[in-house]
mmCIF file of C-alpha atoms and ligand atoms in Angstrom:
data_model
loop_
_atom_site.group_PDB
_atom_site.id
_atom_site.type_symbol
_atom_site.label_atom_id
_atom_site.label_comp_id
_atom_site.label_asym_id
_atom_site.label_seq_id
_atom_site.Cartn_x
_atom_site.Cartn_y
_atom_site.Cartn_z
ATOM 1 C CA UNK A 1 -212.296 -123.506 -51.034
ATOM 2 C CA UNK A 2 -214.043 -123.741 -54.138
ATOM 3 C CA UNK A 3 -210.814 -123.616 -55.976
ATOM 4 C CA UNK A 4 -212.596 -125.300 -58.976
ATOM 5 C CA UNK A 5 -214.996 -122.512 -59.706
ATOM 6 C CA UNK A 6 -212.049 -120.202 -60.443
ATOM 7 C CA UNK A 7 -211.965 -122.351 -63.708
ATOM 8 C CA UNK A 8 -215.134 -121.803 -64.769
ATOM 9 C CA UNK A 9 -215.943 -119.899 -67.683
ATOM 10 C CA UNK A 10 -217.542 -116.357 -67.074
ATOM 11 C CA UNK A 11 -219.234 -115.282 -70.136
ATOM 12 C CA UNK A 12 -221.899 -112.819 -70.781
ATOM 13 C CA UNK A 13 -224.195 -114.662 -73.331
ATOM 14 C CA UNK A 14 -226.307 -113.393 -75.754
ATOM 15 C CA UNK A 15 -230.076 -112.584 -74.989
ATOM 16 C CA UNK A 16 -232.598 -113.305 -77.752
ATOM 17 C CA UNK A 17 -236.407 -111.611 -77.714
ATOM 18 C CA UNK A 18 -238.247 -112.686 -75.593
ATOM 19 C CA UNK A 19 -240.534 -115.877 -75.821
ATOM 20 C CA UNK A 20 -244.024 -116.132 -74.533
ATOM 21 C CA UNK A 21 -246.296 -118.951 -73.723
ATOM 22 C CA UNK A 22 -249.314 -116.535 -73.868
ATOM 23 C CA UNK A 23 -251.004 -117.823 -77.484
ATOM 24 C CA UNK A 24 -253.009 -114.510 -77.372
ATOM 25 C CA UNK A 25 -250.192 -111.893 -77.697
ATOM 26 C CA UNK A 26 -248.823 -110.237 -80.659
ATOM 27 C CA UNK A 27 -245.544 -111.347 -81.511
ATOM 28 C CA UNK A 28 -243.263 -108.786 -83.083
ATOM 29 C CA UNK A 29 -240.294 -109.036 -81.531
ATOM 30 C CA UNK A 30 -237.913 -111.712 -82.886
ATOM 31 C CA UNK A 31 -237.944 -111.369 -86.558
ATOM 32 C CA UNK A 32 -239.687 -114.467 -86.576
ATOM 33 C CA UNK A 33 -242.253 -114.648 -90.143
ATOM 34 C CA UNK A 34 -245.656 -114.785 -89.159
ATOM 35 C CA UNK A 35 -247.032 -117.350 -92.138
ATOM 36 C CA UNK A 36 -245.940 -121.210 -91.648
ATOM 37 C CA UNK A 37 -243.673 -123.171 -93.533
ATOM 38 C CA UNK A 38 -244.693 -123.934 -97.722
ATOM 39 C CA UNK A 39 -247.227 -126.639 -97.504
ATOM 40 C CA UNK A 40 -245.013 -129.173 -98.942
ATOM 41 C CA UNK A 41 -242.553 -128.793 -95.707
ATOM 42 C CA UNK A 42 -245.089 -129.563 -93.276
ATOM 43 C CA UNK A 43 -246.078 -132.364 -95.566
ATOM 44 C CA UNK A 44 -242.362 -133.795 -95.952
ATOM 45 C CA UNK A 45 -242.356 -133.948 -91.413
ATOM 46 C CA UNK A 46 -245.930 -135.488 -91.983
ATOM 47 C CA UNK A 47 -245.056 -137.981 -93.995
ATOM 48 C CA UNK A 48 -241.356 -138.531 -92.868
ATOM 49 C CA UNK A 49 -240.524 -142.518 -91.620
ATOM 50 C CA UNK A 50 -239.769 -141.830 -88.060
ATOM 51 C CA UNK A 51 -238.586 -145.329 -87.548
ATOM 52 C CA UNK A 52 -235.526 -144.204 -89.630
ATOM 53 C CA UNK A 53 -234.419 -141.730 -86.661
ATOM 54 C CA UNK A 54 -232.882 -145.017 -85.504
ATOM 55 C CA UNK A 55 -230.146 -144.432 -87.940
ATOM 56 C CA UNK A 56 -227.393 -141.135 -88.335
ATOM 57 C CA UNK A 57 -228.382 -138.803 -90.734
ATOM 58 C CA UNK A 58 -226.489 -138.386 -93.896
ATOM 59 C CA UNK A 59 -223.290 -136.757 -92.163
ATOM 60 C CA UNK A 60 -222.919 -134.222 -95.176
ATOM 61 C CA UNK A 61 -226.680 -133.233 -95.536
ATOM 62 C CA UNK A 62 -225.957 -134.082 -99.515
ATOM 63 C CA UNK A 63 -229.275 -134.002 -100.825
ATOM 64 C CA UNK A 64 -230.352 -130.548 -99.165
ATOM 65 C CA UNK A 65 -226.792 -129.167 -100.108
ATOM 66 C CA UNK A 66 -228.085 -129.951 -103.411
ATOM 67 C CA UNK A 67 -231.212 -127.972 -103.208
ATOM 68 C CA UNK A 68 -229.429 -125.264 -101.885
ATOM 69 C CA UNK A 69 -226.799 -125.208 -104.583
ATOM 70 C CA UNK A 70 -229.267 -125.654 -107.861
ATOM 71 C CA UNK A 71 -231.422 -123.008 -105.921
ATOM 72 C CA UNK A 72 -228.384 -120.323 -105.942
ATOM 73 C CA UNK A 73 -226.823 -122.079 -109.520
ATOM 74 C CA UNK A 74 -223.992 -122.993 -107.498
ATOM 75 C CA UNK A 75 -221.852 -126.219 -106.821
ATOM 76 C CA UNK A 76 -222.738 -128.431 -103.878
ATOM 77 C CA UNK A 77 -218.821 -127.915 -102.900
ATOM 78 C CA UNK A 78 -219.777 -124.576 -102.770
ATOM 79 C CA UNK A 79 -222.246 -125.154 -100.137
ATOM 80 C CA UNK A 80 -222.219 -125.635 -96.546
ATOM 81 C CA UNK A 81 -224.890 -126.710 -93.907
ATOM 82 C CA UNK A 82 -225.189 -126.225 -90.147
ATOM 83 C CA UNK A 83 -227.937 -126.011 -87.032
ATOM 84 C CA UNK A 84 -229.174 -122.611 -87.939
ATOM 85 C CA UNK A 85 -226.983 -119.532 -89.223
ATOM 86 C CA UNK A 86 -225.523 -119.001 -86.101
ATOM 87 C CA UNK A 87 -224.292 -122.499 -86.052
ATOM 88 C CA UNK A 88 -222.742 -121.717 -89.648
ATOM 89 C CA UNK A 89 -221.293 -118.051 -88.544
ATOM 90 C CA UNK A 90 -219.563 -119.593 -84.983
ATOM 91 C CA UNK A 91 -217.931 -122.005 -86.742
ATOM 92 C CA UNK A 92 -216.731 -119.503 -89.693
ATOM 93 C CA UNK A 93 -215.305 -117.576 -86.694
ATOM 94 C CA UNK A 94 -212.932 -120.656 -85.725
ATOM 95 C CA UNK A 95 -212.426 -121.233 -89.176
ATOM 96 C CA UNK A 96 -211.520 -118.269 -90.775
ATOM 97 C CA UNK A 97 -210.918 -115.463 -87.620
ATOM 98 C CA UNK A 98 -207.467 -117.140 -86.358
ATOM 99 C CA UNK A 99 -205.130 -113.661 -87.382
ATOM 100 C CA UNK A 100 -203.267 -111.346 -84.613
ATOM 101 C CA UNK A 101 -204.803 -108.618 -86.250
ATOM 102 C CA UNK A 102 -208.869 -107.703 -85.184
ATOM 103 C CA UNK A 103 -211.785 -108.328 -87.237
ATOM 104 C CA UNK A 104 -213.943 -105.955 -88.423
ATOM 105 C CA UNK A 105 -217.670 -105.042 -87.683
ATOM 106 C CA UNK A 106 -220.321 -101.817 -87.725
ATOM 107 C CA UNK A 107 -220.534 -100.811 -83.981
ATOM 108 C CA UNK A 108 -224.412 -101.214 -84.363
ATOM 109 C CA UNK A 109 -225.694 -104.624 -86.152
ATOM 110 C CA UNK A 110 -226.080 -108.320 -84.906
ATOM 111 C CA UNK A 111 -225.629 -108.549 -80.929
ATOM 112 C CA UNK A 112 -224.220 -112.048 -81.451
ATOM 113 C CA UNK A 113 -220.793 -110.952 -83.046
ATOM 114 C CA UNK A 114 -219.161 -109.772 -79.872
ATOM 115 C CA UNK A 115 -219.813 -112.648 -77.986
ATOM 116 C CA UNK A 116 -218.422 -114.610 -79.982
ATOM 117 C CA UNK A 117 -215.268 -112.938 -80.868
ATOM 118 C CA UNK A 118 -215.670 -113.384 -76.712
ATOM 119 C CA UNK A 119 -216.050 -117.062 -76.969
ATOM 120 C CA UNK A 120 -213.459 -117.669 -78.931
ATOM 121 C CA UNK A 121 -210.896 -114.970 -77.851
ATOM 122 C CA UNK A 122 -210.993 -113.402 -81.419
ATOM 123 C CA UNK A 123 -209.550 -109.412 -80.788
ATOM 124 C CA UNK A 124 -212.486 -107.389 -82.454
ATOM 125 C CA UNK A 125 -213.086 -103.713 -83.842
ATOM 126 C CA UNK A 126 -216.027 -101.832 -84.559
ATOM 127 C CA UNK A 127 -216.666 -99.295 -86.780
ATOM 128 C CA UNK A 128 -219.215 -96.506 -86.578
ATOM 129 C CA UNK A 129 -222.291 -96.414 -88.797
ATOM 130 C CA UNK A 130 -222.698 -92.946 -90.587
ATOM 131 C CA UNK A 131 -224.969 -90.766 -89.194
ATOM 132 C CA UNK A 132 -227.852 -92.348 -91.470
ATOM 133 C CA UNK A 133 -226.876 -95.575 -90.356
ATOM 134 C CA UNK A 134 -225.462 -96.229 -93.276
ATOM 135 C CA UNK A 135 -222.049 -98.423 -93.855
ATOM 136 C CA UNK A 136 -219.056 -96.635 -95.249
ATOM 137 C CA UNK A 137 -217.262 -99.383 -96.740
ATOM 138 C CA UNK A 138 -213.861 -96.842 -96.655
ATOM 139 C CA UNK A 139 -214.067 -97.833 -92.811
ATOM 140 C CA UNK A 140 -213.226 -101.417 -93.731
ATOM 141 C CA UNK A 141 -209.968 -100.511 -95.720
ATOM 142 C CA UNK A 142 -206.614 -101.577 -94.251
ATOM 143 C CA UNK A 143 -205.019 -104.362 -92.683
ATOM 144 C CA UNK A 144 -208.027 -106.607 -90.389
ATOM 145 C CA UNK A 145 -208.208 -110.286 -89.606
ATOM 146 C CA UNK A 146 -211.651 -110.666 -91.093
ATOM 147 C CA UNK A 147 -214.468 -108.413 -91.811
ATOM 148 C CA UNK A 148 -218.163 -109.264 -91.330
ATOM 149 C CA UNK A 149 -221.841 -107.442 -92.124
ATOM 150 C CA UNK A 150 -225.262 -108.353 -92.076
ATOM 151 C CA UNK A 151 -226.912 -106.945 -95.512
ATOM 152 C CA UNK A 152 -228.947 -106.282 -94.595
ATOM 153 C CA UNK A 153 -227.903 -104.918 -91.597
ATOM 154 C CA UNK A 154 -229.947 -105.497 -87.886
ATOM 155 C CA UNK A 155 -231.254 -103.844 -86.631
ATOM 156 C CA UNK A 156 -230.745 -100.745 -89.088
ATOM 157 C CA UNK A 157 -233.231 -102.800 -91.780
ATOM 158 C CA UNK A 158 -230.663 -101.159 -94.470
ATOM 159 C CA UNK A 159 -229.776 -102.717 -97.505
ATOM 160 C CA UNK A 160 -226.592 -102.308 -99.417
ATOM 161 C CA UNK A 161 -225.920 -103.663 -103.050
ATOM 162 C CA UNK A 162 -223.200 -104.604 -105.490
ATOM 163 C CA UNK A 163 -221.161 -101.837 -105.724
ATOM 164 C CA UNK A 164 -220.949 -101.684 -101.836
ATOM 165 C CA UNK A 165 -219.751 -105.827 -101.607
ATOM 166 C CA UNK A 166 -217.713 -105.013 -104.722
ATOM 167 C CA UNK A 167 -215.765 -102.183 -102.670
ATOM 168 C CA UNK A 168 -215.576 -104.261 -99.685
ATOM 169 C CA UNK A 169 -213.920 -106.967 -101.715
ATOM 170 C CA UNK A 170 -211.360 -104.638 -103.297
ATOM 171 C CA UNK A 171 -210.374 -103.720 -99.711
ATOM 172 C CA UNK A 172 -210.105 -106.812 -98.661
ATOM 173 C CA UNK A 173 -208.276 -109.019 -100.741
ATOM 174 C CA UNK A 174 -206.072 -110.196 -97.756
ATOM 175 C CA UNK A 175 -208.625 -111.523 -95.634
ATOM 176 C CA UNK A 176 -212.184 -113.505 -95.656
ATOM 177 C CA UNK A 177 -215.455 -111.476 -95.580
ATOM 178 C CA UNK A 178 -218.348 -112.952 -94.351
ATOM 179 C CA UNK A 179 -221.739 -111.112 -95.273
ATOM 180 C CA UNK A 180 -224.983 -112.649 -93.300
ATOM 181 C CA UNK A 181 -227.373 -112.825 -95.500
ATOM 182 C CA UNK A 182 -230.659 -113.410 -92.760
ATOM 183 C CA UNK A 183 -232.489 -111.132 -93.963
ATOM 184 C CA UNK A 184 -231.771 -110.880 -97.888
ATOM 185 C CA UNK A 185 -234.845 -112.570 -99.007
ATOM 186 C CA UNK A 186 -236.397 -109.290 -98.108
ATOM 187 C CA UNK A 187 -234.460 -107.509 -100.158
ATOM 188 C CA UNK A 188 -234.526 -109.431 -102.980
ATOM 189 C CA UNK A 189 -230.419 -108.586 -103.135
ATOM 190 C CA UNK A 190 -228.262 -111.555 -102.905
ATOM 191 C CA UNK A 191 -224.650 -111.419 -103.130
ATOM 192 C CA UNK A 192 -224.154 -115.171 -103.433
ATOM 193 C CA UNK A 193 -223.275 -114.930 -107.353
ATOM 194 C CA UNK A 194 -219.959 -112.485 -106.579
ATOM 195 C CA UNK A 195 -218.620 -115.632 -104.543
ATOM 196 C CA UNK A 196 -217.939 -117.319 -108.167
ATOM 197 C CA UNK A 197 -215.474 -113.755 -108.151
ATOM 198 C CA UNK A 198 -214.031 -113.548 -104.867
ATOM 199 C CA UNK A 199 -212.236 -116.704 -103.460
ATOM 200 C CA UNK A 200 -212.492 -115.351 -99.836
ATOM 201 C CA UNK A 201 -216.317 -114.007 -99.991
ATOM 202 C CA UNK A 202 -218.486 -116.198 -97.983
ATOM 203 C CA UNK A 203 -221.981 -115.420 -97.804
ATOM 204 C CA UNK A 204 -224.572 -117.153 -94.981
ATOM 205 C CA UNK A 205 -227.828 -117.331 -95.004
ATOM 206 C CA UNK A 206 -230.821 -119.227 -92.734
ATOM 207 C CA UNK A 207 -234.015 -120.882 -93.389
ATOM 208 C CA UNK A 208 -235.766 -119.518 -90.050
ATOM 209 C CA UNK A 209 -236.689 -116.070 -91.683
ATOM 210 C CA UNK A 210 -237.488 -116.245 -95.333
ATOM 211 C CA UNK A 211 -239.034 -120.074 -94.776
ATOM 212 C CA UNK A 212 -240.713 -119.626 -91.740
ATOM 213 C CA UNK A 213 -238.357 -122.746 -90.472
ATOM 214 C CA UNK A 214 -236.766 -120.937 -86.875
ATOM 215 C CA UNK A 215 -237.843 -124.143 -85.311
ATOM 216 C CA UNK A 216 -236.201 -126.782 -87.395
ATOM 217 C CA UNK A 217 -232.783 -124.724 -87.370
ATOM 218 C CA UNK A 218 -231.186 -124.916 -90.858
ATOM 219 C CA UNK A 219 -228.576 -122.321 -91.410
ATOM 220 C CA UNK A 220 -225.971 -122.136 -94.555
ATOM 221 C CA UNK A 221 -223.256 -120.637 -96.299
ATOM 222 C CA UNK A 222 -222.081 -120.408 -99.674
ATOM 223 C CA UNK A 223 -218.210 -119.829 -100.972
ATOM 224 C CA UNK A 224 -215.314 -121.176 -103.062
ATOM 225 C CA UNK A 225 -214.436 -124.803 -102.548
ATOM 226 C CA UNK A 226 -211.090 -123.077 -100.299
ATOM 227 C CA UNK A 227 -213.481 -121.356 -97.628
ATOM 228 C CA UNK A 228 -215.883 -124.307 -97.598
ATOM 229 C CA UNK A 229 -213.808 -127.230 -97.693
ATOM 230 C CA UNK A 230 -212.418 -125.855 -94.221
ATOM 231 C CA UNK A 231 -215.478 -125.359 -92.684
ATOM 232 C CA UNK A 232 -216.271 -128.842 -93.521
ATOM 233 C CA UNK A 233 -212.659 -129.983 -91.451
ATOM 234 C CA UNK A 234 -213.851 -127.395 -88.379
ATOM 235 C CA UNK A 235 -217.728 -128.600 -88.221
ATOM 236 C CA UNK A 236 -216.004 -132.257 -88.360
ATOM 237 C CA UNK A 237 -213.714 -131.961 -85.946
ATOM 238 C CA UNK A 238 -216.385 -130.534 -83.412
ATOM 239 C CA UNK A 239 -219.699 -132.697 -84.359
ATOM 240 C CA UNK A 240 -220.418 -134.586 -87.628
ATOM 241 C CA UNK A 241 -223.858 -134.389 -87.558
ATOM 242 C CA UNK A 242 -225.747 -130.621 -87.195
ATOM 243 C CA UNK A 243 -228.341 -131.349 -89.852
ATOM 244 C CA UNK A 244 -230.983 -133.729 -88.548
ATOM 245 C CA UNK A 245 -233.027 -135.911 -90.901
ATOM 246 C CA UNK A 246 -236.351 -134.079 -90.343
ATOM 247 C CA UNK A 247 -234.137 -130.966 -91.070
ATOM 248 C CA UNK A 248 -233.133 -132.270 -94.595
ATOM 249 C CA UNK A 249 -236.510 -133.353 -95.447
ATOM 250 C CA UNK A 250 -238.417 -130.621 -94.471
ATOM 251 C CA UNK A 251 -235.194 -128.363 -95.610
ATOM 252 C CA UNK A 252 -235.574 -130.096 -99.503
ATOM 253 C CA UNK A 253 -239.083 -129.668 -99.797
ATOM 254 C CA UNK A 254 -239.521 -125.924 -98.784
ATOM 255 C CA UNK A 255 -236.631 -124.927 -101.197
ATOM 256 C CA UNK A 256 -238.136 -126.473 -104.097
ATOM 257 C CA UNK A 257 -241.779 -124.841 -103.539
ATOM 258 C CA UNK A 258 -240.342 -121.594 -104.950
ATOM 259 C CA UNK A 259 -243.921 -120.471 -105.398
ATOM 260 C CA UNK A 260 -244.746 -120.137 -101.705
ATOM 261 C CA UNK A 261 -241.823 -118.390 -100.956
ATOM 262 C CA UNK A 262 -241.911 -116.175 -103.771
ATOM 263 C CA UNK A 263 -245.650 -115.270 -102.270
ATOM 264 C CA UNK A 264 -244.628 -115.017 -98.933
ATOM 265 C CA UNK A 265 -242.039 -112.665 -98.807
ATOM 266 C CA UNK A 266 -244.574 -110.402 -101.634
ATOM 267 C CA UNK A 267 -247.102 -110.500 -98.468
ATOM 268 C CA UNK A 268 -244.724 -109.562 -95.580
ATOM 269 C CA UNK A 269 -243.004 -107.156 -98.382
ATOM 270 C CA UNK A 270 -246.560 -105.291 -99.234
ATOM 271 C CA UNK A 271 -246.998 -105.385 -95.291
ATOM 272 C CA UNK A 272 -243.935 -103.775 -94.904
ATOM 273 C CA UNK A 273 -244.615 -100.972 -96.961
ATOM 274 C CA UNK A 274 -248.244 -100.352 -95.602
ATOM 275 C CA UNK A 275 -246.777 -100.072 -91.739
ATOM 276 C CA UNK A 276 -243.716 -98.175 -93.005
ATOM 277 C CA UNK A 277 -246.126 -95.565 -94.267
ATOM 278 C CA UNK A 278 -248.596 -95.692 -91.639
ATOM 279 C CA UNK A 279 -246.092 -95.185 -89.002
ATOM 280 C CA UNK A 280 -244.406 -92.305 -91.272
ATOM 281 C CA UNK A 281 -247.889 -90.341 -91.274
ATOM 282 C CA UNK A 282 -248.174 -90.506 -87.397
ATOM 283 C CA UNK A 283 -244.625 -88.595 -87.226
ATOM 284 C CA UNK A 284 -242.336 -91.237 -86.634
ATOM 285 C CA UNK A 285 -239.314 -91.669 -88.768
ATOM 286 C CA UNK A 286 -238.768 -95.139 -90.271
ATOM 287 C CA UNK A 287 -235.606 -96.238 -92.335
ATOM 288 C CA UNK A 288 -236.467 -98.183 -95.652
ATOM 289 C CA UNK A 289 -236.498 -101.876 -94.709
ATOM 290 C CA UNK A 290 -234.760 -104.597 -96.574
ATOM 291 C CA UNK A 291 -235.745 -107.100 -93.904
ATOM 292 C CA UNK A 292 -238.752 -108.351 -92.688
ATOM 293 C CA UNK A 293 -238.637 -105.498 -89.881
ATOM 294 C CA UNK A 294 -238.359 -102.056 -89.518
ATOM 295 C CA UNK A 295 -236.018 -99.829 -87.056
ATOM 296 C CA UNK A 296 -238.127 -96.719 -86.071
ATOM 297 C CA UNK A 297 -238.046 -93.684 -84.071
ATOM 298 C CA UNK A 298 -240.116 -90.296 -82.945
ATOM 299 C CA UNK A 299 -238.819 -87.052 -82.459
ATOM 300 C CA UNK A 300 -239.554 -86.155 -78.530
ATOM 301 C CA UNK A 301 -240.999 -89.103 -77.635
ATOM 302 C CA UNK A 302 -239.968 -91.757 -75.575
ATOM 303 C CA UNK A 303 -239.455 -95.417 -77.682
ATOM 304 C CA UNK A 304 -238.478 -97.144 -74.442
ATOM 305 C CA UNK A 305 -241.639 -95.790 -72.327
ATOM 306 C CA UNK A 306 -244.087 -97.216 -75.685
ATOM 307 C CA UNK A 307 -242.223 -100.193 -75.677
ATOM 308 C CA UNK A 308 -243.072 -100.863 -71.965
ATOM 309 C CA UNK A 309 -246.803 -99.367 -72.989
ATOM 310 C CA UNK A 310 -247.365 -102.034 -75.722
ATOM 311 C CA UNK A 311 -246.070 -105.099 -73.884
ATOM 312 C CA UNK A 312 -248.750 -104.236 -71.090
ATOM 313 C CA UNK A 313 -251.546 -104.624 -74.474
ATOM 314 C CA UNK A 314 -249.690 -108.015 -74.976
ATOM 315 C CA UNK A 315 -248.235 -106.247 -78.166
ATOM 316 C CA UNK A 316 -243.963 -106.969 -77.920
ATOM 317 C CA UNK A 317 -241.872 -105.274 -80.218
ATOM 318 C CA UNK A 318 -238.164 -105.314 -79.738
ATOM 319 C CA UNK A 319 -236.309 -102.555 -77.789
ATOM 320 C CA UNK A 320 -232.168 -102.255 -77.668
ATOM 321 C CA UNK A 321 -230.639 -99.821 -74.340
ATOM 322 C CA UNK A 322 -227.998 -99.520 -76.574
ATOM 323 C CA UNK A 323 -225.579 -96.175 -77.388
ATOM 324 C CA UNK A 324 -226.940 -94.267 -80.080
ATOM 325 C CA UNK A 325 -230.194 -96.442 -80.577
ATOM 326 C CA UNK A 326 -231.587 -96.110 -77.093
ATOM 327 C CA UNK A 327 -234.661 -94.278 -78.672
ATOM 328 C CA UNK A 328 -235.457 -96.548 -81.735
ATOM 329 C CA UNK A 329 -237.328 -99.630 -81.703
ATOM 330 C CA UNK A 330 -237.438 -102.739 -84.168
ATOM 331 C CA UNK A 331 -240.779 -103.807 -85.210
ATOM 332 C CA UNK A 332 -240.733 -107.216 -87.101
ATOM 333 C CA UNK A 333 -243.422 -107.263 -90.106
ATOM 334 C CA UNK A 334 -246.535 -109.683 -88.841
ATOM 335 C CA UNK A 335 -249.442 -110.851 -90.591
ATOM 336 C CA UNK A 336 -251.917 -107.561 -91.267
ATOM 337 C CA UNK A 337 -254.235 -108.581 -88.572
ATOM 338 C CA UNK A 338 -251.292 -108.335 -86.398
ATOM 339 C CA UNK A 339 -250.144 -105.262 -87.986
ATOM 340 C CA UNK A 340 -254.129 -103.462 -87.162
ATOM 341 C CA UNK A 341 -253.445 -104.270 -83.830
ATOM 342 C CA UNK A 342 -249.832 -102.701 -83.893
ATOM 343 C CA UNK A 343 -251.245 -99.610 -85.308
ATOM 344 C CA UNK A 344 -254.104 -99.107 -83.370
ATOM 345 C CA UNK A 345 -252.168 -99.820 -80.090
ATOM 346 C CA UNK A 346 -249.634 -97.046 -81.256
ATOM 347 C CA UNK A 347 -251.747 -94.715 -81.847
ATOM 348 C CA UNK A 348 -253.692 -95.229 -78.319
ATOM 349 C CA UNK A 349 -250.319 -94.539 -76.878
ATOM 350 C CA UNK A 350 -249.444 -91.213 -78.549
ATOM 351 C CA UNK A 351 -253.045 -90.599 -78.055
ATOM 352 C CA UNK A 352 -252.968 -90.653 -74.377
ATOM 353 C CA UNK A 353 -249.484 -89.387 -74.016
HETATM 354 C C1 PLP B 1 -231.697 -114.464 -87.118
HETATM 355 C C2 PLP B 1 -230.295 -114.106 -87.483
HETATM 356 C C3 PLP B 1 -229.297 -115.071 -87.635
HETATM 357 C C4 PLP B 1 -229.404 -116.532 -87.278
HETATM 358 O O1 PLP B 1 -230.531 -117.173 -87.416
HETATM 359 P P1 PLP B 1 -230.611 -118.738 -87.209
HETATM 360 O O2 PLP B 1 -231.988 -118.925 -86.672
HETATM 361 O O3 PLP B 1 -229.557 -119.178 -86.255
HETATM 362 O O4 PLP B 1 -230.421 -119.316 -88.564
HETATM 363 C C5 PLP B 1 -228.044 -114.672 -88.069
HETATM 364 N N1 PLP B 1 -227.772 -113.393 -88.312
HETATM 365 C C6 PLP B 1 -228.688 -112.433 -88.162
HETATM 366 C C7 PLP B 1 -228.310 -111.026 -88.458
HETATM 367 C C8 PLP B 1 -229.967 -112.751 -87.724
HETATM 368 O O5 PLP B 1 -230.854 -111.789 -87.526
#
């Protein structure tokens, strides 16, 4: 009876924030950037020949490799494309995650890790974040079959620089790091030039953050011809074509309007700052941000119960009921309308509480 269901694969998936068709709520709960795409992006999808869809696009993405490489002063073998980041990072999993030994990861950052190390039967290993949430790169010594860390991290907001990717490197000579760079624009830290120094350093980043681009889905890494030239043979021998044409058109177009972006990320940047001192003088404690969101807590008061409390005033804000951060929450940086309403909502809550 039903002896074909006992084939079936039983996975527990990841769960993203949670989408809305209500236009009038206030959206802070999936990192997404609140400001559209550069001008010249929404132009290049204007503009684009849709008869053409007809044909495949180019199978290699060329051209917006090539944007992506003179963007970073890197070669376009040193770049690779794929349907969003987490296209990019699942396939650096198959490509690069294939030892005995388990791969390495902070026991609080990216939700999506596990499941795939789940996915793809890859053994795994966490390792505790200090008590400041910090990354002790001495954890990450030692024999591993792959490390990776977002930098900055998620939900922790926390940036770490050069000497920290340096140390991690000198650890790890015997096995490919991966650092997911999502949020890096934010930080205005990039560790994409130290791949020109370490062979088996491969550094992701996406374009639905920094470029306002989450619906398009471009996601890409950067790393010696060795890593990338294999993630070229993986992506190929699972589907040619993850880029689509709108994708590279749009793609090409925002990363050569540097002066948008540059004035973007200074707006959700000076926003930053403003709510991570506004929520510091109501009491709450608020590590410095990197990203374009902010991990926050309050002594004696209940982040779960306000989370509930602000999703009733159409205000969503991201929640995790996970060990050790069951009392934080992760705000993502809006526009400062949307941060007025934030603020004011908060402070109705401890108010009334
Ligand atoms: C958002 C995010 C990604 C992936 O984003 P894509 O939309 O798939 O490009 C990857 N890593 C982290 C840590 C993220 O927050």
């Amino acid at each position: 009876m039903n002896e074909w269901k006992k084939n079936l694969r039983n996975i527990e998936p990841y769960v993203p924030g949670e989408q809305s068709k209500d236009t009038d709520i206030v959206k802070l709960n999936a990192n997404e950037n609140p400001y559209p795409p550069s001008p010249k992006a929404i132009e290049a999808i204007k503009s684009f020949p849709a008869e053409t869809l007809r044909l495949y696009p180019h199978a290699d993405a060329t051209p917006l490799k090539k944007a992506i490489a003179d963007y970073y002063g890197v070669g376009v073998e040193n770049v690779f494309l794929g349907n969003g980041s987490d296209d990019v990072i699942a396939l650096s999993f198959q490509a690069f995650f294939n030892s005995e030994l388990p791969i390495l990861y902070p026991d609080i950052t990216y939700s999506f890790y596990p499941v795939w190390c789940r996915l793809f039967d890859i053994p795994y290993e966490t390792k505790p974040l200090g008590a400041d949430f910090r990354i002790n790169p001495d954890d990450y010594r030692g024999k591993n079959g792959g490390v990776i860390i977002p930098n900055p991290n998620a939900p922790t907001s926390i940036c770490e620089g050069d000497a920290f990717i340096k140390k991690l490197m000198e650890y790890n000579g015997g096995s490919v790091v991966i650092i997911d760079e999502a949020y890096a624009d934010f930080s205005r830290y990039s560790c994409v030039k130290l791949t020109k120094e370490y062979e088996n350093l491969l550094v992701t980043g996406t374009f639905s953050k920094s470029r306002s681009l989450a619906g398009l889905r471009i996601g890409f890494a950067i790393g010696s011809k060795a890593l990338i030239s294999v993630l070229e043979a993986v992506k190929n021998s699972y589907n040619s074509y993850t880029v689509d044409a709108l994708s590279i058109a749009a793609g090409i177009a925002s990363v050569k309007d540097t002066e948008y972006f540059n004035a973007t990320i200074d707006r959700i940047i000076n926003t930053r700052t403003r709510l991570t001192d506004e929520l510091r003088t109501l009491g709450f404690t608020v590590l410095d941000s990197g990203a374009n969101f902010i991990f926050a807590t309050y002594e004696g008061r209940n982040m779960r119960d306000m989370f509930e409390y602000l999703k009733t005033k159409k205000v969503f804000i991201r929640y995790f009921n996970l060990p050790r951060i069951d009392n934080y929450v992760r705000i993502t940086v809006g526009t400062d309308e949307e941060t007025d309403t934030l603020l004011r909502e908060i402070k109705n809550y401890l108010g009334g509480k």
